[in-house]
Coordinates of C-alpha atoms and ligand atoms in Angstrom, one line a residue:
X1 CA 12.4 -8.7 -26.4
X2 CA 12.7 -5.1 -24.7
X3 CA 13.1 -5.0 -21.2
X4 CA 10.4 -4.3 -18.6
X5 CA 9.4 -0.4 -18.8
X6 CA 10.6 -1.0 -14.7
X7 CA 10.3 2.1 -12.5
X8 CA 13.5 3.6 -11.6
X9 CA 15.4 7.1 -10.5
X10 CA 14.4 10.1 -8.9
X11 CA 11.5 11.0 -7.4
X12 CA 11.2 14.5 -6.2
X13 CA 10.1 15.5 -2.7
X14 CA 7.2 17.4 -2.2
X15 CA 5.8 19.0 0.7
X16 CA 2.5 20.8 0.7
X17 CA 2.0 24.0 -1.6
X18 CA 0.7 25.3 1.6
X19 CA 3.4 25.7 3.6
X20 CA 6.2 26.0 0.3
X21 CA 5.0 29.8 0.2
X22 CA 5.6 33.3 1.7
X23 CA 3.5 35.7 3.0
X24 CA 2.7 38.6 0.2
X25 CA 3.9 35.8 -3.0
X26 CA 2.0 35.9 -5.9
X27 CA 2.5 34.0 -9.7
X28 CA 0.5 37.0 -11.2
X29 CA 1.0 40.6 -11.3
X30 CA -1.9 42.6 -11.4
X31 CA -2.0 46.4 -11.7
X32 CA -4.0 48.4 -8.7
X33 CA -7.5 48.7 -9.1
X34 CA -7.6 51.8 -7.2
X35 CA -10.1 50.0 -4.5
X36 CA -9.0 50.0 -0.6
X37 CA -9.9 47.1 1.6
X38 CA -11.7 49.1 3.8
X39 CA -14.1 50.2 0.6
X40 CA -15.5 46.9 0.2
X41 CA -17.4 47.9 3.6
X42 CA -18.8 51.0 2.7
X43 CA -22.2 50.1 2.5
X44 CA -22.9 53.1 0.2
X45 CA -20.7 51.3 -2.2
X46 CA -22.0 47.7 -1.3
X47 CA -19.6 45.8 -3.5
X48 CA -20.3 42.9 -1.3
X49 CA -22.9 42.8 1.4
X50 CA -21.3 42.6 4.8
X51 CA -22.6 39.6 6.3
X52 CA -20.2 37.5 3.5
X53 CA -17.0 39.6 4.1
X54 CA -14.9 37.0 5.8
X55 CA -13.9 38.1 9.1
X56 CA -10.2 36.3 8.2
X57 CA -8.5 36.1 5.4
X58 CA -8.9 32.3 3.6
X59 CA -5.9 30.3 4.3
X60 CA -4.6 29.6 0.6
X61 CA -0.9 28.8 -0.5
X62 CA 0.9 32.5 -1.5
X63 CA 3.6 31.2 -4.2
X64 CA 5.1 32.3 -6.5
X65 CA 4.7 30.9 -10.4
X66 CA 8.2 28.7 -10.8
X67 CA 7.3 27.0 -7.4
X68 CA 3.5 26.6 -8.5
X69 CA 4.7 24.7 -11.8
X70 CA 6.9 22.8 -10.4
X71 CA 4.9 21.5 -7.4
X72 CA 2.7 20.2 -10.0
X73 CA 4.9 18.7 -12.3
X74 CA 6.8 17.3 -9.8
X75 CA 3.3 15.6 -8.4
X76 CA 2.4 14.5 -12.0
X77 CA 5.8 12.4 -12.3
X78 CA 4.0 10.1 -9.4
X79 CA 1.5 9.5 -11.5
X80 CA 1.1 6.7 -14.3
X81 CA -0.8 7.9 -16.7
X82 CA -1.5 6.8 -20.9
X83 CA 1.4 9.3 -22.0
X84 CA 4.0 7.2 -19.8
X85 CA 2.8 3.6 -19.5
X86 CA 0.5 0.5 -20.5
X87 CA -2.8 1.1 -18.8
X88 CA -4.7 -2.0 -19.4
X89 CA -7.8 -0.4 -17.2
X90 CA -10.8 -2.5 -18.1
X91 CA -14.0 -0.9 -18.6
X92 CA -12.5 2.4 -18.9
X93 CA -10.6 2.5 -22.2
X94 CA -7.5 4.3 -21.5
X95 CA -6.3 4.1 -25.0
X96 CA -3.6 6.7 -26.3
X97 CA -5.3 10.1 -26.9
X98 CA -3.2 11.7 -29.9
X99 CA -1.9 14.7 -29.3
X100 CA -3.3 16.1 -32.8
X101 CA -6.8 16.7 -30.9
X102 CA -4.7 18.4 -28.1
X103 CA -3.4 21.3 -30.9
X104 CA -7.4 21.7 -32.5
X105 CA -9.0 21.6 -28.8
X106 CA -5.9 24.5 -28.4
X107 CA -6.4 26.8 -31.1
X108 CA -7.1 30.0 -30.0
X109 CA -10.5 30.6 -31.5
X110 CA -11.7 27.8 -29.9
X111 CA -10.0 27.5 -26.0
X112 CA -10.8 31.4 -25.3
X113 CA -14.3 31.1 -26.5
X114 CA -16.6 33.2 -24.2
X115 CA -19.6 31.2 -24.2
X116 CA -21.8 34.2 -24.3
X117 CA -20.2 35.4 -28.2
X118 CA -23.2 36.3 -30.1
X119 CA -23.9 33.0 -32.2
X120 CA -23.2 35.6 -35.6
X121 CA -19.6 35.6 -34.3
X122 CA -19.1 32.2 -34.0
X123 CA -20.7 30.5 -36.9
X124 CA -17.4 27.6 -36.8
X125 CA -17.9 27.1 -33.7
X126 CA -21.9 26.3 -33.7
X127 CA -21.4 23.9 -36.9
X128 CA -18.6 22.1 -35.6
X129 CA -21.1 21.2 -33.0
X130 CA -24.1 20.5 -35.1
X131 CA -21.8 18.6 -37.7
X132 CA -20.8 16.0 -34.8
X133 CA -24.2 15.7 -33.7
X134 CA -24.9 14.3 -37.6
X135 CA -22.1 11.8 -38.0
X136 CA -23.1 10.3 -34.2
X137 CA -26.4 9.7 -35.6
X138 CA -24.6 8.3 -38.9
X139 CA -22.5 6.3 -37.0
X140 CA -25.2 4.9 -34.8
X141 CA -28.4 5.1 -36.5
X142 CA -30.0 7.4 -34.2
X143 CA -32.1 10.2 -34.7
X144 CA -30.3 13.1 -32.2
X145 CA -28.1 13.5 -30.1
X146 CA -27.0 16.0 -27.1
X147 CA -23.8 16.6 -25.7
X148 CA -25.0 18.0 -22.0
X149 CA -24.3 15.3 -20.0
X150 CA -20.6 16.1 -18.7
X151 CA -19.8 12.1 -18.2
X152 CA -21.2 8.8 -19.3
X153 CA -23.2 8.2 -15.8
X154 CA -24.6 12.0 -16.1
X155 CA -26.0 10.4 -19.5
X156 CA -27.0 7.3 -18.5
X157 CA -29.2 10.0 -15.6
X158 CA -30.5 12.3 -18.8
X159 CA -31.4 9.1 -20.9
X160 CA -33.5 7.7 -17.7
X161 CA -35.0 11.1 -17.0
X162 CA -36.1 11.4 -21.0
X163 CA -38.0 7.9 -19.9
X164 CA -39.3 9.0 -16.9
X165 CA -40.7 12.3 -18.9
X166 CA -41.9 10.0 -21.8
X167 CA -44.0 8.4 -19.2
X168 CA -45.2 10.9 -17.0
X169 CA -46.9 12.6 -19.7
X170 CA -48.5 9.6 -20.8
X171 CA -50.1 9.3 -17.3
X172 CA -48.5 5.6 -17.2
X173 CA -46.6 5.4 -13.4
X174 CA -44.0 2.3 -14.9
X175 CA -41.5 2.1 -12.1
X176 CA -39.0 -0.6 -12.8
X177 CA -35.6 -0.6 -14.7
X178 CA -34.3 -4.1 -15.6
X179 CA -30.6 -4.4 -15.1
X180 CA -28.5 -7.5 -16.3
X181 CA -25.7 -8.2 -13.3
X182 CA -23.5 -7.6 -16.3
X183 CA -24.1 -3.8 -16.4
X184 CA -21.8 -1.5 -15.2
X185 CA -22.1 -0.5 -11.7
X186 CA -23.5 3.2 -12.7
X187 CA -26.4 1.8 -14.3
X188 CA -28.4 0.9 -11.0
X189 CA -27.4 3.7 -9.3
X190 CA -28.4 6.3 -12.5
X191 CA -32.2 4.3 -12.3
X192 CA -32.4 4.9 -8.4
X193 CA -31.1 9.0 -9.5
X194 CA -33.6 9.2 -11.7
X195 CA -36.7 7.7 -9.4
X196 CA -36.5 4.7 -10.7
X197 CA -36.2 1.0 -9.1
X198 CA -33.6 -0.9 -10.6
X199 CA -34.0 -5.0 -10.9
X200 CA -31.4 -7.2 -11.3
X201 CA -31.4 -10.2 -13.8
X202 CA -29.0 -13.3 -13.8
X203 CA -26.9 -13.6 -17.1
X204 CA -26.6 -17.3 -18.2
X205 CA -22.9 -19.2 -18.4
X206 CA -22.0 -17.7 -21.5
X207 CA -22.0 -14.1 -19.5
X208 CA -24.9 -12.6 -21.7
X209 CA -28.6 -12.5 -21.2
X210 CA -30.9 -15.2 -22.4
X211 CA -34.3 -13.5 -23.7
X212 CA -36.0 -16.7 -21.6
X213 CA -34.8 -15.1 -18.5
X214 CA -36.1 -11.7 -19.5
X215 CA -39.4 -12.8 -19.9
X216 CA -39.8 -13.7 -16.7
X217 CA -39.5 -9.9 -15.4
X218 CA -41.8 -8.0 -17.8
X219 CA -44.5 -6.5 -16.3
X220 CA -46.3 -3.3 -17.1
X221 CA -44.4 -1.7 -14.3
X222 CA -41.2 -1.8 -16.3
X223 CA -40.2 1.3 -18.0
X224 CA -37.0 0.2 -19.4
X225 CA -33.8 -2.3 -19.3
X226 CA -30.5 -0.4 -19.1
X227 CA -28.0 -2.9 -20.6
X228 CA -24.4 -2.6 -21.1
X229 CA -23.0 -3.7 -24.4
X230 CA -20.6 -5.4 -24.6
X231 CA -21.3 -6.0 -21.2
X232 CA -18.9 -6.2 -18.2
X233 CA -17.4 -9.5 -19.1
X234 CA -16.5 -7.8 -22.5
X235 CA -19.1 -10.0 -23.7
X236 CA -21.5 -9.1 -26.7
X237 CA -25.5 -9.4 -26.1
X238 CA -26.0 -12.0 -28.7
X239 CA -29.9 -11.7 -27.8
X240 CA -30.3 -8.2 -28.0
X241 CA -32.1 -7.7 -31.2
X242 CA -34.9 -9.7 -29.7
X243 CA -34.3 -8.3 -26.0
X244 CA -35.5 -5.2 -27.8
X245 CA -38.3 -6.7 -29.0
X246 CA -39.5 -8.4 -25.9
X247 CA -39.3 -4.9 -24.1
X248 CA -41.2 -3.1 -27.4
X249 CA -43.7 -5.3 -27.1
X250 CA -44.0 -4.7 -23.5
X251 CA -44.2 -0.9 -24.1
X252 CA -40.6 -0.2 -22.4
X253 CA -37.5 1.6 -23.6
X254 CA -34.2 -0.1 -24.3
X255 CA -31.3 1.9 -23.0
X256 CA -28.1 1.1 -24.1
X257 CA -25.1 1.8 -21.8
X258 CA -22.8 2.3 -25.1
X259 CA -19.4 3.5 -23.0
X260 CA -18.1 0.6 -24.7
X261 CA -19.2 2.1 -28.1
X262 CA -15.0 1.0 -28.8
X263 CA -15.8 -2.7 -29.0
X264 CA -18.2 -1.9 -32.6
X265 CA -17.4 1.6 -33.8
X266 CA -18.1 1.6 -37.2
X267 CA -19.0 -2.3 -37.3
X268 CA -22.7 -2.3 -35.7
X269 CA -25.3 0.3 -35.8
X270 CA -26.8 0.8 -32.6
X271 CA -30.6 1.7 -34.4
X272 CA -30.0 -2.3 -35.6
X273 CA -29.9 -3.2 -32.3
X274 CA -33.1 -1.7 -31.8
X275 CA -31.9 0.7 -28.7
X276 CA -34.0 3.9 -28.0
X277 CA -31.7 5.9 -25.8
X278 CA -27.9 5.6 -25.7
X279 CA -24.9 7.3 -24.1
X280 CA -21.1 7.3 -25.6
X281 CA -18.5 8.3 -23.6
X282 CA -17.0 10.6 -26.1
X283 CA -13.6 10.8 -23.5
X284 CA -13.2 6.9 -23.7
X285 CA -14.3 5.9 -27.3
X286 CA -13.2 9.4 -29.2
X287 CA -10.1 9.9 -27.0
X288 CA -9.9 12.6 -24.4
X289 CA -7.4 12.1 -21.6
X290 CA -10.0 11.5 -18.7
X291 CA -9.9 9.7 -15.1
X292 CA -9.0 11.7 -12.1
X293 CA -12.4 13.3 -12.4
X294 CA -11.6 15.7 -15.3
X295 CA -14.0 17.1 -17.7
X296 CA -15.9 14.8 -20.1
X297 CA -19.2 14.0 -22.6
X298 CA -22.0 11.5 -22.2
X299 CA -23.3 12.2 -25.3
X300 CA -26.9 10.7 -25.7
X301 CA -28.5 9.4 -28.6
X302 CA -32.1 8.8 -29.0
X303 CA -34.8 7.5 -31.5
X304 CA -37.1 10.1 -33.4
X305 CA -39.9 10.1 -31.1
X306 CA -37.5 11.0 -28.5
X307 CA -36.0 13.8 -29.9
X308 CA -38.3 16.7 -28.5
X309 CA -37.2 15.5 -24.9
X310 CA -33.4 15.5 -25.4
X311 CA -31.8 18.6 -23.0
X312 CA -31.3 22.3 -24.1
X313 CA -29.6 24.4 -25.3
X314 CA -29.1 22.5 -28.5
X315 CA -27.7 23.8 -32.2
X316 CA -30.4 24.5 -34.9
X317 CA -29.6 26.2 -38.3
X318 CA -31.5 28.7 -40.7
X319 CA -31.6 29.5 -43.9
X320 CA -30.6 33.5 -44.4
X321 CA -30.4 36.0 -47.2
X322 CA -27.0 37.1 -47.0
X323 CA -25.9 40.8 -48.3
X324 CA -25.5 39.5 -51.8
X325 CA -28.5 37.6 -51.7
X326 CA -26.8 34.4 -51.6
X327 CA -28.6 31.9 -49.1
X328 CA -26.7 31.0 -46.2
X329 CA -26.9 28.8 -43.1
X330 CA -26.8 30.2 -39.9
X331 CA -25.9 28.3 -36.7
X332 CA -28.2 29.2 -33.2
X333 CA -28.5 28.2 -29.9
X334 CA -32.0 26.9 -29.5
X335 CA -34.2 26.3 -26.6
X336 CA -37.4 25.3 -28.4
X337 CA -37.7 21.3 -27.4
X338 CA -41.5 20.5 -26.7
X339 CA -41.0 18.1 -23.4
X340 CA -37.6 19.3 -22.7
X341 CA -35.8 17.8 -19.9
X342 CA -34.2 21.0 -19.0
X343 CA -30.9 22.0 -19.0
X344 CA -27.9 19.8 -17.6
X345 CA -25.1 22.4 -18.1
X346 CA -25.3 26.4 -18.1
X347 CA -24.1 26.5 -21.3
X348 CA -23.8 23.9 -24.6
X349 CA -21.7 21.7 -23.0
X350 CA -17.6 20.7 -22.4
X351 CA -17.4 22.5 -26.2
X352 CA -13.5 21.3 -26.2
X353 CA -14.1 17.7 -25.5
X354 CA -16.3 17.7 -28.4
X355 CA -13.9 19.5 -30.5
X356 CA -11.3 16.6 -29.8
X357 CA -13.6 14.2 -30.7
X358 CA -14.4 15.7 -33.6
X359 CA -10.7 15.8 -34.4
X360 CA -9.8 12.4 -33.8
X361 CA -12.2 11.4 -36.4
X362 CA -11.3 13.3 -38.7
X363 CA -8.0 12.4 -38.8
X364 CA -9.1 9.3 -38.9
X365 CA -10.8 9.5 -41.8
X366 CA -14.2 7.3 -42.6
X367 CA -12.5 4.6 -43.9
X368 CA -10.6 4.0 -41.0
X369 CA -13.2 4.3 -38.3
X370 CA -14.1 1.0 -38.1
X371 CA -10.1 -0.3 -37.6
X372 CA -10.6 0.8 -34.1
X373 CA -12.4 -1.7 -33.1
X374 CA -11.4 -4.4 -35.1
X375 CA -8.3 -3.8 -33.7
X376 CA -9.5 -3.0 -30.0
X377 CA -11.3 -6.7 -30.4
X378 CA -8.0 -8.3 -31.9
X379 CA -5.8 -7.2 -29.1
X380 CA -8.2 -8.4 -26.4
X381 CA -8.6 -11.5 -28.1
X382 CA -4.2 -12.0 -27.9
X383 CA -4.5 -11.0 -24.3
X384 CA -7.4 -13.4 -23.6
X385 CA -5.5 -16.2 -25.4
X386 CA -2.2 -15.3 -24.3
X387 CA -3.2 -15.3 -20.6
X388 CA -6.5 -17.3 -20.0
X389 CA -4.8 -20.4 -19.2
X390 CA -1.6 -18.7 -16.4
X391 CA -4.7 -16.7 -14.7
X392 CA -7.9 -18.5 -14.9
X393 CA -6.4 -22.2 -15.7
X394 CA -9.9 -22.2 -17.7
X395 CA -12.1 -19.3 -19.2
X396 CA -14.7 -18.1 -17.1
X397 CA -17.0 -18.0 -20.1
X398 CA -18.0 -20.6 -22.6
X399 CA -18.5 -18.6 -25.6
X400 CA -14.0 -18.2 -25.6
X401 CA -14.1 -15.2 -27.5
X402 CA -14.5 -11.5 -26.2
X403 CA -15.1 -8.3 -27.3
X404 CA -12.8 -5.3 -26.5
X405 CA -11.8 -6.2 -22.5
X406 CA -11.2 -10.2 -21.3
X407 CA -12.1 -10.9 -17.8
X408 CA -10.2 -13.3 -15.9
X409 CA -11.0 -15.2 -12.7
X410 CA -7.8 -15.6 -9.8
X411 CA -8.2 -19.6 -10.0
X412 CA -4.3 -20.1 -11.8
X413 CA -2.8 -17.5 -9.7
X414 CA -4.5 -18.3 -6.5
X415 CA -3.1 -21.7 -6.5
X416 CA 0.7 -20.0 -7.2
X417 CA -0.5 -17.9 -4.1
X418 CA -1.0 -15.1 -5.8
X419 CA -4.3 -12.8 -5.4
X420 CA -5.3 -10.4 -7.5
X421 CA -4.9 -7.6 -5.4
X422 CA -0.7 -8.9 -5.1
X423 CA -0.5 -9.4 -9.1
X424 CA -1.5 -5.6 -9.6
X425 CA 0.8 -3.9 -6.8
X426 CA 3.4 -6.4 -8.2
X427 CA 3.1 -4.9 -11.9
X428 CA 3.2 -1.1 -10.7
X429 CA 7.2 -2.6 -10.1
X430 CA 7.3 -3.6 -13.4
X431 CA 6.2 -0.2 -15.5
X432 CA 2.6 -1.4 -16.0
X433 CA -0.9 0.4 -14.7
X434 CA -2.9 -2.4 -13.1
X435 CA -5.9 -3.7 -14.7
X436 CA -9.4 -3.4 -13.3
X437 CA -9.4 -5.8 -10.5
X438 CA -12.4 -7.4 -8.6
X439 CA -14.6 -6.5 -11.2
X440 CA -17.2 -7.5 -12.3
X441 CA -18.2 -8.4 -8.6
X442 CA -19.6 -12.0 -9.5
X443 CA -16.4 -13.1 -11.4
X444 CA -13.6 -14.4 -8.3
X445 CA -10.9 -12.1 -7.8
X446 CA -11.4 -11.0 -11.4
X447 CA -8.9 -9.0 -13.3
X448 CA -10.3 -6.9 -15.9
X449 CA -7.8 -6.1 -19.1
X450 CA -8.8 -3.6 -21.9
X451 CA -5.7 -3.3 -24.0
X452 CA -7.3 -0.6 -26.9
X453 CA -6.3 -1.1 -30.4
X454 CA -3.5 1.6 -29.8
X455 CA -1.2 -1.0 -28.2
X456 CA 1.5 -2.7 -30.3
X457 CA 2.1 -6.4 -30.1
X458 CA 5.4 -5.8 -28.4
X459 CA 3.9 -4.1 -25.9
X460 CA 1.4 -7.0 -25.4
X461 CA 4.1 -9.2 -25.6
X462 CA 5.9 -7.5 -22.8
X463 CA 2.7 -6.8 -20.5
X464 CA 2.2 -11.0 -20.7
X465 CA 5.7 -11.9 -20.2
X466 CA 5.8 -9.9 -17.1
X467 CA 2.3 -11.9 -15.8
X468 CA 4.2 -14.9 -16.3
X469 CA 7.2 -14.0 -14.6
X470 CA 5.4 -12.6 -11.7
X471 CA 3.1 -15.9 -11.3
X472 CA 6.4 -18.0 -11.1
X473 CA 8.6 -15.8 -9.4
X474 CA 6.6 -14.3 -6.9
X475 CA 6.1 -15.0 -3.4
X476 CA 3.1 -14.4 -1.4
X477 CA 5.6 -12.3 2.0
X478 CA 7.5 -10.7 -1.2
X479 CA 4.4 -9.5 -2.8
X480 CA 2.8 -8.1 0.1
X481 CA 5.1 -5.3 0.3
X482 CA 4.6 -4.3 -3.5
X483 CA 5.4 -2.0 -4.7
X484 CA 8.1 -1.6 -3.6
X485 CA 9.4 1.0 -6.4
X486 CA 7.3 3.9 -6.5
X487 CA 7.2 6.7 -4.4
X488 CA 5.0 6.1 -2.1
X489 CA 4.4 1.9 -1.0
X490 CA 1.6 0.0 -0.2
X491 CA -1.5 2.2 1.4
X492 CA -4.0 1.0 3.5
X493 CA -7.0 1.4 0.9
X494 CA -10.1 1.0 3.7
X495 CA -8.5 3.7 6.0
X496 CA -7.5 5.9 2.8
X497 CA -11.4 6.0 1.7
X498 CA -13.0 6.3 5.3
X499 CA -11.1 8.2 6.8
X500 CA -9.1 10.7 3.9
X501 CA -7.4 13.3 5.3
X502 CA -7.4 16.7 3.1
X503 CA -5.6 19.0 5.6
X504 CA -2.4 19.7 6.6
Ligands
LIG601 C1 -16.9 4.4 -17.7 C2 -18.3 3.8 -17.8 C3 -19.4 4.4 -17.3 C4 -19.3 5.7 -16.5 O1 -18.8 6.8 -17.3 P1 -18.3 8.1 -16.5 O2 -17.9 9.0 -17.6 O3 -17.1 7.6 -15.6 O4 -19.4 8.6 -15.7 C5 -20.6 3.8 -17.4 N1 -20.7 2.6 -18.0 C6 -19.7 1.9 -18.5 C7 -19.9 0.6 -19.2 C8 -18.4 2.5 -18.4 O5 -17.3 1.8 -18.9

């Protein structure tokens, strides 16, 4: 058995960029532009109205380019992140992103793209994009899909805005969303974005939602449910087939929160499922480094008779005579969507975060696609197995099995007097990223473990045998300082959000 990764040796000191600079220091040399200061206030010349000239100069850092790399760097090696550790982050599927999508989303061609090329200049470009689009809709069964939403809630908002649309044209003023308490924590927010109400329904023991229960809230005021599947527990919607019926019947929508599209890539088809509307968090499922709030896709997905309401731009092709006469397909921009719900992003959308996941399929290769989650599921299932019994003492859920996350409750650990809080500042010592912790809100001091299927079983192995060892080693005055190894110790979280303090 390897040791623990452990944390261990230097940390660099690091004082703010701000005051690591000289006057007059610059990482760039530009040549003169032959333009004075005093020019910009010439009002014949009226490069800038006046009234915005800043009376001081902004107060930014003036450094040079070695300092400016290394102040980063230097900040990054704080950091855990997928590249150095295990991050077991439930719900947000920090799996290994190969660095083969790194190199494609790098090319040239592709990262200096202006985004205004004439579309006959980058016929590549537009196909790549129209190409994803199909195998989405192969891979879920859907009918369309757009890439404008830049992260899964900003889809979760264009997929409730689609319904909104759908209804508001039909004259019908349906104001409810039906949320599960199993749905991710976006999903009643993205309703109340979008002017809608959200309700909450109970799940039963098993953690899922019994279509009994559902009947009790359908109404013609409902528009739509918004369920998450798997949902929060990592639980599969056993019922959703006639969920989707019940709300058909009714006249609603089914949306599907699909970030966890990782549990059944390339084992479930979403149209099965009978969903109208879907997003896929093309950073978590198709791997794109993400978290930290950096760039990323809510692709949606919708049915045929949704398709004229999906965002613009989108990518249509023609058939063209070429100079030879041979026939040719050319790639466009398009705005031409009948009950459009406008535009999301000035232009197509993060191209290079559909370019990786473009990539990572590919390499893949279709008859590998659906290994991901089998494997995902597997390695949840160990992990589940493995620990149920030193966390929980008993599983929270009655079903036993899980999809690709297992949720614990602190009951084991509490009685070692452990919380949950203690067992993830107490792992940071040991080389691991905590898992999600006190989440989902109804589960008691849950911890929240996504493994991905890109884990090995030693690291598994390891990640458990450290659990272990700090349920029997640990004590509660010990654990309180934790961690103790990193560079900077335990912070007070409440005053950190309320009070954050940018300036120096
Ligand atoms: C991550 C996640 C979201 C939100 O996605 P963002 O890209 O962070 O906006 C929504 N639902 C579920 C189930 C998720 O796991």
């Amino acid at each position: 058995m390897p040791k623990f990764p452990g944390i261990k040796g230097m940390f660099l000191d690091e004082e703010p960029l701000i005051i690591q600079g000289s006057k007059g220091l610059s990482g760039i040399s530009m040549p003169d532009c032959g333009l004075k200061k005093s020019d910009l206030k010439k009002s014949e010349n009226a490069y800038i109205n006046e009234k915005y000239i800043r009376k001081k100069p902004i107060r930014l850092p003036e450094v040079s380019e070695p300092t400016t790399v290394r102040h980063f760097t230097r900040l990054s090696s704080w950091n855990m992140c997928v590249d150095t550790v295990f991050y077991p982050l439930g719900s947000c599927t920090m799996k290994y992103n190969p660095k083969i999508n790194e190199k494609i989303a790098s090319l040239e061609n592709i990262k200096n793209l202006h985004p205004l090329t004439p579309a006959g200049l980058v016929q590549p470009v537009l196909k790549i994009a129209y190409d994803f689009n199909k195998i989405l809709c192969e891979l879920t069964g859907l009918a369309e899909f757009s890439f404008a939403p830049q992260a899964g809630a900003a889809g979760e908002f264009a997929g409730l805005k689609i319904i909104k649309k759908y209804f508001d044209l039909k004259g019908e003023n349906r104001k409810t969303i039906l949320v599960p308490d199993s749905s991710h924590g976006t999903n009643p927010a993205s309703s109340v974005l979008a002017g809608f109400m959200p309700v909450e329904i109970k799940t039963g023991k098993a953690g899922t939602l019994d279509a009994d229960e559902l009947e009790k809230y359908i109404s013609k005021d409902v528009a739509a449910i918004m369920i998450t599947n798997p949902n929060t527990f990592g639980v599969f919607e056993k019922d959703i087939k006639k969920i989707s019926d019940i709300m058909h019947k009714n006249g609603s929508f089914v949306y599907m929160d699909g970030a966890n599209f990782n549990a059944f890539l390339g084992n479930v088809m979403v149209s099965d499922m009978g969903i109208d509307i879907i997003q896929l968090n093309l950073h978590k499922t198709f791997s794109t480094p993400h978290g930290g709030g950096g760039p990323g896709s809510g692709a949606i997905g919708v049915v045929e008779i949704l398709k004229e309401y999906l965002p613009i731009p989108y990518v249509k092709f023609h058939i063209k005579k070429s100079v030879n006469n041979k026939s040719e397909l050319f790639y466009e921009l398009a705005e031409d969507k009948k009950y459009t719900i406008g535009r999301m992003t000035p232009f197509l959308c993060s191209f290079a975060i559909v370019v990786r996941a473009y990539a990572y399929l590919l390499s893949l290769g279709r008859e590998n696609i659906a290994s991901v989650s089998e494997i995902a599921i597997l390695n949840a299932n160990y992990v589940k197995k493995k620990l149920g019994k030193i966390l929980s003492g008993s599983d929270p859920f009655e079903e036993g099995l899980c999809m690709h996350e297992c949720v614990f409750n602190d009951k084991a650990i509490e009685e070692n007097g452990i919380s949950t809080l203690e067992l993830a500042k107490i792992l940071i010592d040991y080389g691991f990223h905590p898992p999600t912790v006190y989440f989902p809100k109804n589960i008691h001091g849950a911890i929240m473990i996504e493994p991905t299927e890109t884990e090995s079983i030693k690291t598994l192995d390891n990640f458990i045998k450290a659990v272990k060892e700090i349920k029997s080693k640990a004590k509660k005055s010990e654990a309180l300082k934790s961690p103790k190894k990193t560079k900077v110790g335990r912070v007070n979280e409440v005053m950190a959000n309320k009070q954050p303090v940018f300036k120096y």
